[in-house]
Amino acid sequence: MKLHEFQAKELFRAYAIPVQNGTVIERVDALDGISLPYPLVLKAQVLVGGRGKAGGIKLAKTPAEARQHAQAILGMSIKGEVVRRLLVAEAVDIAAEYYLAFIIDRTARALTAIASAAGGIDIEEVARTTPEKIAKALIDPFLGFRPFHARELGRRLGLGGTLLNDFVTIATALYRLCEREDAELAEINPLGVVNGRLLAVDAKVIIDDNAVFRHANLPKNEEMTELERAARSEGLSYVELDGDIAIIGNGAGLVMSTLDMVAHFGGKPANFLDVGGGATEENMRQAIDIVARKPGVRVLFVNIFGGITRCDDIARGIAANPPALPMVVRLTGTNEEDGRRILKDAGFDAFIDPEAAAQRAVALIGAQA
Ligand code: GDP
Ligand code: MN
């Protein structure tokens, strides 16, 4: 479970990791009630990275500027996530940007400390272009991450004096946070040099999903796109992927095998929606709207094996809400004849064989290229 920056920074405060003073707002008007000194930094609170590049982080020297930026950021969409909250904090002058993180290395089956003097940019980017600028330390779970480990790591970044002492304090605190809160990632990027001291300018924490139940004190964040939210509110289970074939099926097993079949024939699912057992005409209408709304969808593949779900209900849903994109339907099972007749009247044919249908769906993508 990912924490928002402001939530991660609350945890940081609890572990005495220095952060800027700030407050969270949801409406532009709430800026009036804020008593922080200018300049301020306004930061979009979304669970995706690269907010700075996407225009989700702005400095404001005056209240007028703050209003203007807040107006622009609140409601904007960053990688498909709509910004509903804004962290407003005291802006700082950053003399240098470092990187520090603890992450579970699954291959080594251990927590690993990663640090770099090339902070402020994506660590993946640093790893690709200048891997020598990254210092790593595997942590022996029985020994833990001790101050002397932190000191050694800090030295490898070229730190000394006060900055090295700060680094040791912050790194050991961040390690303790990981241990106690069951974090699988705790990242500070950038770890800034501000007035000669280190400060966590950004904060990213991911709590191990399997351990969330042990931390009643932590917020419960659900990571959902707008469409996933819409599906949830209709009682439909919907998941997004990044291909171009939208998939609707009934039952988790059927849907999973549909994904496999599409992939087998060389197609890429864009998303999938399980209308479940006993889906109604209305469920089917809604399902079509949701899967087809995702940007990049070029073909719709409906795979229904009627049991409790009746083929005629599904067909009526399709007939009442025919999609604007090419569609392939596979329909068999309960009330199959009625379903086929309804579809036929609406101008659609249906397959019985799921593999032939999957192949057709993939071929339709090819035909569009
Ligand atoms: P991210 O883009 O989602 O990783 O968000 P960050 O919080 O890391 O901010 C991105 C960049 O904005 C940082 O690397 C800084 O260069 C800059 N930034 C963020 N906060 C401040 C601030 O208080 N003062 C200044 N001068 N720059 C900031
Ligand atoms: Mn960052």
Short mmCIF file of C-alpha atoms and ligand atoms in Angstrom, two decimals:
data_model
loop_
_atom_site.label_atom_id
_atom_site.label_comp_id
_atom_site.label_asym_id
_atom_site.label_seq_id
_atom_site.Cartn_x
_atom_site.Cartn_y
_atom_site.Cartn_z
CA MET A 1 0.00 0.00 0.00
CA LYS A 2 1.46 3.30 -1.10
CA LEU A 3 1.33 6.29 1.21
CA HIS A 4 0.86 9.81 -0.06
CA GLU A 5 3.82 12.15 0.46
CA PHE A 6 2.04 14.02 3.26
CA GLN A 7 1.23 10.73 5.01
CA ALA A 8 4.79 9.48 4.62
CA LYS A 9 6.05 12.78 6.03
CA GLU A 10 3.81 12.40 9.07
CA LEU A 11 5.54 9.08 9.66
CA PHE A 12 8.91 10.77 9.12
CA ARG A 13 8.06 13.29 11.86
CA ALA A 14 7.25 10.43 14.20
CA TYR A 15 10.72 9.01 13.53
CA ALA A 16 12.42 12.43 13.88
CA ILE A 17 13.36 12.65 10.19
CA PRO A 18 13.40 16.39 9.36
CA VAL A 19 10.75 17.62 6.90
CA GLN A 20 9.32 21.01 5.94
CA ASN A 21 6.30 22.43 7.79
CA GLY A 22 3.19 22.00 5.71
CA THR A 23 -0.50 21.35 5.54
CA VAL A 24 -2.89 19.58 3.18
CA ILE A 25 -5.73 21.34 1.38
CA GLU A 26 -8.49 20.14 -0.94
CA ARG A 27 -9.86 23.48 -2.11
CA VAL A 28 -8.16 26.63 -3.35
CA ASP A 29 -10.02 28.74 -0.75
CA ALA A 30 -8.31 26.83 2.05
CA LEU A 31 -5.10 28.70 1.16
CA ASP A 32 -6.49 31.73 3.03
CA GLY A 33 -6.37 29.87 6.33
CA ILE A 34 -2.69 28.94 6.00
CA SER A 35 -0.20 30.81 8.15
CA LEU A 36 3.06 29.48 6.64
CA PRO A 37 5.65 32.03 5.50
CA TYR A 38 6.22 32.58 1.78
CA PRO A 39 7.68 31.30 -0.51
CA LEU A 40 5.55 28.14 -0.47
CA VAL A 41 5.79 24.95 -2.45
CA LEU A 42 2.54 23.38 -3.70
CA LYS A 43 2.65 19.65 -4.30
CA ALA A 44 0.05 17.41 -5.91
CA GLN A 45 -0.74 14.43 -3.69
CA VAL A 46 -1.09 11.47 -6.02
CA LEU A 47 0.25 7.95 -5.70
CA VAL A 48 2.38 8.17 -8.85
CA GLY A 49 5.93 9.46 -9.28
CA GLY A 50 7.34 12.22 -11.46
CA ARG A 51 4.95 14.87 -10.23
CA GLY A 52 7.52 17.61 -10.77
CA LYS A 53 7.91 16.84 -14.47
CA ALA A 54 4.13 16.59 -14.89
CA GLY A 55 3.61 20.12 -13.54
CA GLY A 56 2.27 18.94 -10.20
CA ILE A 57 4.87 20.81 -8.12
CA LYS A 58 5.11 24.61 -8.12
CA LEU A 59 6.79 27.30 -6.08
CA ALA A 60 4.76 30.36 -5.09
CA LYS A 61 6.30 33.65 -3.87
CA THR A 62 2.99 35.42 -3.24
CA PRO A 63 -0.57 34.51 -2.22
CA ALA A 64 -1.73 35.40 -5.74
CA GLU A 65 0.79 32.96 -7.23
CA ALA A 66 -0.23 30.28 -4.74
CA ARG A 67 -3.89 30.67 -5.76
CA GLN A 68 -3.02 30.47 -9.42
CA HIS A 69 -0.94 27.30 -8.97
CA ALA A 70 -3.45 25.65 -6.63
CA GLN A 71 -6.18 26.28 -9.20
CA ALA A 72 -4.07 24.69 -11.91
CA ILE A 73 -2.94 21.65 -9.91
CA LEU A 74 -6.15 20.69 -8.08
CA GLY A 75 -8.21 18.66 -10.55
CA MET A 76 -5.36 18.07 -12.99
CA SER A 77 -4.65 14.50 -14.02
CA ILE A 78 -1.19 13.00 -13.46
CA LYS A 79 -0.70 9.62 -15.16
CA GLY A 80 -4.45 8.99 -14.95
CA GLU A 81 -4.79 10.03 -11.32
CA VAL A 82 -6.86 13.12 -10.59
CA VAL A 83 -5.31 15.46 -8.01
CA ARG A 84 -7.72 15.87 -5.10
CA ARG A 85 -5.28 17.06 -2.45
CA LEU A 86 -2.44 19.52 -2.34
CA LEU A 87 0.42 19.61 0.15
CA VAL A 88 1.31 23.23 0.86
CA ALA A 89 4.72 23.55 2.54
CA GLU A 90 7.40 26.10 3.29
CA ALA A 91 9.68 26.17 0.26
CA VAL A 92 13.36 25.65 0.93
CA ASP A 93 16.56 26.52 -0.92
CA ILE A 94 18.20 23.28 -1.93
CA ALA A 95 22.00 23.44 -2.34
CA ALA A 96 22.42 19.78 -3.32
CA GLU A 97 20.18 16.76 -3.84
CA TYR A 98 21.00 13.27 -2.54
CA TYR A 99 19.07 10.03 -2.71
CA LEU A 100 18.39 7.57 0.08
CA ALA A 101 16.13 4.52 0.18
CA PHE A 102 15.54 1.21 1.85
CA ILE A 103 13.97 -1.39 -0.36
CA ILE A 104 13.39 -5.12 -0.11
CA ASP A 105 15.70 -6.92 -2.51
CA ARG A 106 13.70 -10.06 -3.21
CA THR A 107 16.60 -11.88 -4.85
CA ALA A 108 18.83 -11.31 -1.83
CA ARG A 109 15.85 -11.78 0.49
CA ALA A 110 17.01 -8.79 2.50
CA LEU A 111 16.36 -5.14 2.99
CA THR A 112 18.87 -3.08 1.02
CA ALA A 113 20.04 0.47 1.59
CA ILE A 114 20.54 2.48 -1.59
CA ALA A 115 22.12 5.92 -1.62
CA SER A 116 23.42 8.31 -4.22
CA ALA A 117 24.89 11.76 -4.56
CA ALA A 118 22.89 12.06 -7.80
CA GLY A 119 19.52 12.75 -6.16
CA GLY A 120 16.48 14.63 -7.41
CA ILE A 121 16.18 12.54 -10.56
CA ASP A 122 14.75 9.07 -11.09
CA ILE A 123 17.05 6.52 -9.48
CA GLU A 124 16.26 4.14 -12.38
CA GLU A 125 17.73 6.79 -14.68
CA VAL A 126 20.89 7.03 -12.54
CA ALA A 127 21.16 3.24 -12.46
CA ARG A 128 20.98 3.11 -16.25
CA THR A 129 23.33 5.97 -17.11
CA THR A 130 25.80 6.23 -14.21
CA PRO A 131 25.51 3.09 -12.06
CA GLU A 132 28.82 3.93 -10.38
CA LYS A 133 27.05 6.81 -8.63
CA ILE A 134 24.89 4.40 -6.65
CA ALA A 135 26.02 2.96 -3.33
CA LYS A 136 24.26 -0.15 -2.04
CA ALA A 137 24.42 -2.07 1.21
CA LEU A 138 22.66 -5.37 1.83
CA ILE A 139 21.38 -5.54 5.39
CA ASP A 140 21.90 -8.64 7.48
CA PRO A 141 18.49 -9.06 9.18
CA PHE A 142 20.08 -10.35 12.38
CA LEU A 143 22.55 -7.51 12.66
CA GLY A 144 20.27 -4.79 11.32
CA PHE A 145 21.40 -1.47 9.87
CA ARG A 146 23.73 0.02 12.48
CA PRO A 147 25.09 3.57 12.71
CA PHE A 148 28.48 2.38 11.47
CA HIS A 149 26.78 0.98 8.33
CA ALA A 150 25.14 4.35 7.80
CA ARG A 151 28.46 6.16 8.30
CA GLU A 152 30.17 3.90 5.76
CA LEU A 153 27.35 4.49 3.23
CA GLY A 154 27.44 8.25 3.81
CA ARG A 155 31.20 8.33 3.24
CA ARG A 156 30.73 6.57 -0.07
CA LEU A 157 28.58 9.56 -1.12
CA GLY A 158 31.44 11.88 -0.19
CA LEU A 159 29.71 13.25 2.90
CA GLY A 160 31.60 14.51 5.95
CA GLY A 161 31.12 16.69 9.04
CA THR A 162 27.57 17.80 9.91
CA LEU A 163 26.10 16.38 6.71
CA LEU A 164 27.56 12.95 7.47
CA ASN A 165 26.16 13.08 11.00
CA ASP A 166 22.75 14.09 9.63
CA PHE A 167 22.94 11.28 7.11
CA VAL A 168 23.65 8.72 9.85
CA THR A 169 20.72 9.97 11.96
CA ILE A 170 18.29 10.03 9.02
CA ALA A 171 19.37 6.68 7.55
CA THR A 172 19.13 4.84 10.85
CA ALA A 173 15.72 6.42 11.53
CA LEU A 174 14.47 5.47 8.06
CA TYR A 175 15.65 1.92 8.61
CA ARG A 176 13.81 1.79 11.95
CA LEU A 177 10.68 3.07 10.19
CA CYS A 178 10.91 0.25 7.62
CA GLU A 179 11.30 -2.36 10.33
CA ARG A 180 8.54 -1.16 12.62
CA GLU A 181 6.00 -0.15 9.98
CA ASP A 182 6.64 -3.14 7.67
CA ALA A 183 7.62 -0.92 4.76
CA GLU A 184 8.84 -2.62 1.61
CA LEU A 185 10.10 0.74 0.37
CA ALA A 186 11.00 3.98 2.11
CA GLU A 187 12.57 6.56 -0.17
CA ILE A 188 13.78 10.13 0.19
CA ASN A 189 14.38 11.76 -3.20
CA PRO A 190 15.65 14.36 -2.94
CA LEU A 191 17.34 14.31 0.41
CA GLY A 192 18.24 17.98 0.18
CA VAL A 193 21.02 20.05 1.66
CA VAL A 194 19.19 23.02 3.15
CA ASN A 195 21.08 25.64 5.17
CA GLY A 196 23.93 23.17 5.60
CA ARG A 197 21.68 20.40 6.97
CA LEU A 198 19.95 17.41 5.41
CA LEU A 199 16.18 17.57 4.95
CA ALA A 200 13.69 15.11 3.45
CA VAL A 201 12.22 17.22 0.64
CA ASP A 202 10.16 14.34 -0.74
CA ALA A 203 8.92 11.12 0.89
CA LYS A 204 7.73 7.84 -0.51
CA VAL A 205 6.68 4.88 1.60
CA ILE A 206 5.09 1.59 0.53
CA ILE A 207 3.76 -0.66 3.27
CA ASP A 208 3.79 -4.41 2.61
CA ASP A 209 0.14 -5.27 1.80
CA ASN A 210 0.39 -8.44 3.86
CA ALA A 211 1.22 -6.41 6.94
CA VAL A 212 -1.28 -3.57 6.59
CA PHE A 213 -3.58 -5.22 9.14
CA ARG A 214 -0.89 -4.82 11.79
CA HIS A 215 -0.90 -1.06 11.43
CA ALA A 216 -4.31 0.28 12.37
CA ASN A 217 -2.65 3.69 12.84
CA LEU A 218 -1.79 4.02 9.15
CA PRO A 219 -4.19 5.53 6.61
CA LYS A 220 -5.98 3.16 4.23
CA ASN A 221 -5.18 4.20 0.69
CA GLU A 222 -6.79 2.54 -2.25
CA GLU A 223 -5.03 2.96 -5.52
CA MET A 224 -7.68 3.25 -8.18
CA THR A 225 -8.04 5.01 -11.49
CA GLU A 226 -11.25 6.95 -12.17
CA LEU A 227 -12.63 4.03 -14.19
CA GLU A 228 -11.77 1.54 -11.45
CA ARG A 229 -13.62 3.80 -9.03
CA ALA A 230 -16.64 3.96 -11.37
CA ALA A 231 -16.67 0.16 -11.72
CA ARG A 232 -16.42 -0.32 -7.98
CA SER A 233 -19.41 1.95 -7.39
CA GLU A 234 -21.43 -0.22 -9.84
CA GLY A 235 -20.36 -3.36 -7.98
CA LEU A 236 -18.28 -4.56 -10.95
CA SER A 237 -14.72 -5.79 -10.59
CA TYR A 238 -12.49 -4.07 -13.12
CA VAL A 239 -8.72 -4.02 -13.60
CA GLU A 240 -6.62 -1.90 -15.98
CA LEU A 241 -3.72 -3.16 -18.10
CA ASP A 242 -1.97 -1.37 -20.93
CA GLY A 243 -2.89 -3.05 -24.21
CA ASP A 244 -5.69 -2.33 -26.68
CA ILE A 245 -8.27 -5.14 -26.33
CA ALA A 246 -10.97 -4.58 -23.72
CA ILE A 247 -12.29 -7.77 -22.16
CA ILE A 248 -15.61 -8.51 -20.48
CA GLY A 249 -16.32 -11.96 -19.07
CA ASN A 250 -18.28 -13.62 -16.32
CA GLY A 251 -16.39 -15.33 -13.53
CA ALA A 252 -12.76 -14.88 -12.51
CA GLY A 253 -11.57 -18.16 -14.06
CA LEU A 254 -13.15 -17.47 -17.43
CA VAL A 255 -11.79 -13.92 -17.46
CA MET A 256 -8.25 -15.10 -16.61
CA SER A 257 -8.30 -17.72 -19.35
CA THR A 258 -9.65 -15.11 -21.77
CA LEU A 259 -6.63 -12.91 -20.98
CA ASP A 260 -4.37 -15.90 -21.60
CA MET A 261 -6.04 -16.74 -24.91
CA VAL A 262 -5.75 -13.16 -26.15
CA ALA A 263 -2.09 -13.09 -25.16
CA HIS A 264 -1.57 -16.53 -26.76
CA PHE A 265 -2.78 -15.23 -30.12
CA GLY A 266 -0.50 -12.19 -29.83
CA GLY A 267 -2.98 -9.64 -28.49
CA LYS A 268 -2.62 -7.26 -25.57
CA PRO A 269 -5.52 -6.81 -23.12
CA ALA A 270 -6.29 -3.17 -22.26
CA ASN A 271 -8.33 -4.05 -19.22
CA PHE A 272 -10.79 -6.65 -17.99
CA LEU A 273 -14.11 -6.56 -16.29
CA ASP A 274 -15.81 -9.47 -14.58
CA VAL A 275 -19.59 -8.99 -14.63
CA GLY A 276 -19.80 -11.93 -12.22
CA GLY A 277 -22.46 -14.59 -11.86
CA GLY A 278 -26.06 -13.55 -12.50
CA ALA A 279 -25.12 -10.36 -14.34
CA THR A 280 -28.14 -8.34 -15.41
CA GLU A 281 -28.81 -6.44 -18.63
CA GLU A 282 -28.03 -3.25 -16.73
CA ASN A 283 -24.67 -4.65 -15.45
CA MET A 284 -23.74 -5.48 -19.03
CA ARG A 285 -24.65 -2.00 -20.29
CA GLN A 286 -22.49 -0.41 -17.59
CA ALA A 287 -19.64 -2.84 -18.23
CA ILE A 288 -19.45 -1.83 -21.90
CA ASP A 289 -19.31 1.86 -20.97
CA ILE A 290 -16.52 1.33 -18.46
CA VAL A 291 -14.15 -0.83 -20.51
CA ALA A 292 -14.66 1.18 -23.70
CA ARG A 293 -13.93 4.51 -22.01
CA LYS A 294 -10.30 3.62 -21.34
CA PRO A 295 -8.00 5.51 -23.73
CA GLY A 296 -6.26 3.25 -26.23
CA VAL A 297 -8.98 0.56 -26.42
CA ARG A 298 -9.49 -0.53 -30.06
CA VAL A 299 -11.46 -3.78 -29.84
CA LEU A 300 -13.97 -5.15 -27.35
CA PHE A 301 -14.02 -8.88 -26.62
CA VAL A 302 -17.00 -10.23 -24.67
CA ASN A 303 -16.62 -13.82 -23.49
CA ILE A 304 -19.67 -15.22 -21.71
CA PHE A 305 -20.31 -18.75 -20.53
CA GLY A 306 -23.91 -18.65 -19.35
CA GLY A 307 -24.68 -20.45 -16.12
CA ILE A 308 -26.44 -18.38 -13.50
CA THR A 309 -25.77 -15.56 -15.93
CA ARG A 310 -28.26 -15.78 -18.78
CA CYS A 311 -27.13 -15.23 -22.35
CA ASP A 312 -30.34 -13.35 -23.19
CA ASP A 313 -29.68 -10.80 -20.40
CA ILE A 314 -26.14 -10.28 -21.69
CA ALA A 315 -27.38 -9.93 -25.27
CA ARG A 316 -30.04 -7.41 -24.23
CA GLY A 317 -27.35 -5.37 -22.46
CA ILE A 318 -25.21 -5.35 -25.61
CA ALA A 319 -28.18 -4.53 -27.87
CA ALA A 320 -29.18 -1.66 -25.59
CA ASN A 321 -25.66 -0.22 -25.54
CA PRO A 322 -23.82 -1.28 -28.69
CA PRO A 323 -20.17 -0.20 -28.40
CA ALA A 324 -18.73 2.31 -30.85
CA LEU A 325 -15.73 0.03 -31.46
CA PRO A 326 -15.31 -3.31 -33.20
CA MET A 327 -16.62 -6.09 -30.99
CA VAL A 328 -16.26 -9.87 -30.82
CA VAL A 329 -18.76 -11.82 -28.75
CA ARG A 330 -18.50 -15.40 -27.61
CA LEU A 331 -21.78 -16.53 -26.11
CA THR A 332 -22.81 -19.96 -24.95
CA GLY A 333 -24.75 -21.58 -22.11
CA THR A 334 -28.06 -20.74 -20.44
CA ASN A 335 -30.63 -19.24 -22.85
CA GLU A 336 -28.08 -19.27 -25.65
CA GLU A 337 -30.66 -19.36 -28.49
CA ASP A 338 -32.52 -16.33 -27.14
CA GLY A 339 -29.24 -14.51 -26.70
CA ARG A 340 -28.09 -15.21 -30.24
CA ARG A 341 -31.43 -14.10 -31.67
CA ILE A 342 -31.32 -10.82 -29.73
CA LEU A 343 -27.76 -10.18 -30.87
CA LYS A 344 -28.62 -11.08 -34.48
CA ASP A 345 -31.50 -8.57 -34.43
CA ALA A 346 -29.04 -5.97 -33.17
CA GLY A 347 -26.67 -6.82 -36.03
CA PHE A 348 -24.10 -8.94 -34.17
CA ASP A 349 -22.92 -12.52 -34.59
CA ALA A 350 -21.60 -14.54 -31.71
CA PHE A 351 -18.94 -17.23 -31.55
CA ILE A 352 -19.33 -20.44 -29.54
CA ASP A 353 -15.67 -21.42 -29.60
CA PRO A 354 -13.70 -19.12 -27.27
CA GLU A 355 -10.37 -19.63 -29.05
CA ALA A 356 -11.79 -18.74 -32.44
CA ALA A 357 -13.30 -15.64 -30.84
CA ALA A 358 -10.01 -14.62 -29.21
CA GLN A 359 -8.22 -15.10 -32.50
CA ARG A 360 -10.78 -12.91 -34.25
CA ALA A 361 -10.39 -10.16 -31.63
CA VAL A 362 -6.62 -10.11 -32.16
CA ALA A 363 -7.08 -10.17 -35.95
CA LEU A 364 -9.32 -7.09 -35.72
CA ILE A 365 -6.46 -5.18 -34.09
CA GLY A 366 -4.15 -6.28 -36.90
CA ALA A 367 -6.72 -5.18 -39.47
CA GLN A 368 -6.72 -1.68 -37.97
CA ALA A 369 -2.95 -1.29 -38.14
P1 GDP B 1 8.48 14.21 -7.50
O1 GDP B 1 8.72 14.90 -8.80
O2 GDP B 1 7.13 13.55 -7.49
O3 GDP B 1 9.56 13.25 -7.15
O4 GDP B 1 8.41 15.35 -6.35
P2 GDP B 1 9.57 16.01 -5.43
O5 GDP B 1 8.98 16.34 -4.13
O6 GDP B 1 10.78 15.16 -5.40
O7 GDP B 1 9.91 17.36 -6.17
C1 GDP B 1 10.49 17.40 -7.44
C2 GDP B 1 11.55 18.47 -7.48
O8 GDP B 1 10.99 19.73 -7.18
C3 GDP B 1 12.66 18.26 -6.46
O9 GDP B 1 13.68 17.42 -6.94
C4 GDP B 1 13.15 19.67 -6.23
O10 GDP B 1 14.14 20.00 -7.20
C5 GDP B 1 11.91 20.52 -6.48
N1 GDP B 1 11.37 20.96 -5.18
C6 GDP B 1 10.50 20.32 -4.39
N2 GDP B 1 10.29 21.01 -3.25
C7 GDP B 1 11.04 22.12 -3.34
C8 GDP B 1 11.27 23.24 -2.46
O11 GDP B 1 10.74 23.37 -1.36
N3 GDP B 1 12.14 24.21 -2.91
C9 GDP B 1 12.78 24.10 -4.11
N4 GDP B 1 13.63 25.05 -4.45
N5 GDP B 1 12.59 23.07 -4.95
C10 GDP B 1 11.73 22.09 -4.57
MN MN B 2 10.83 13.01 -5.58
#
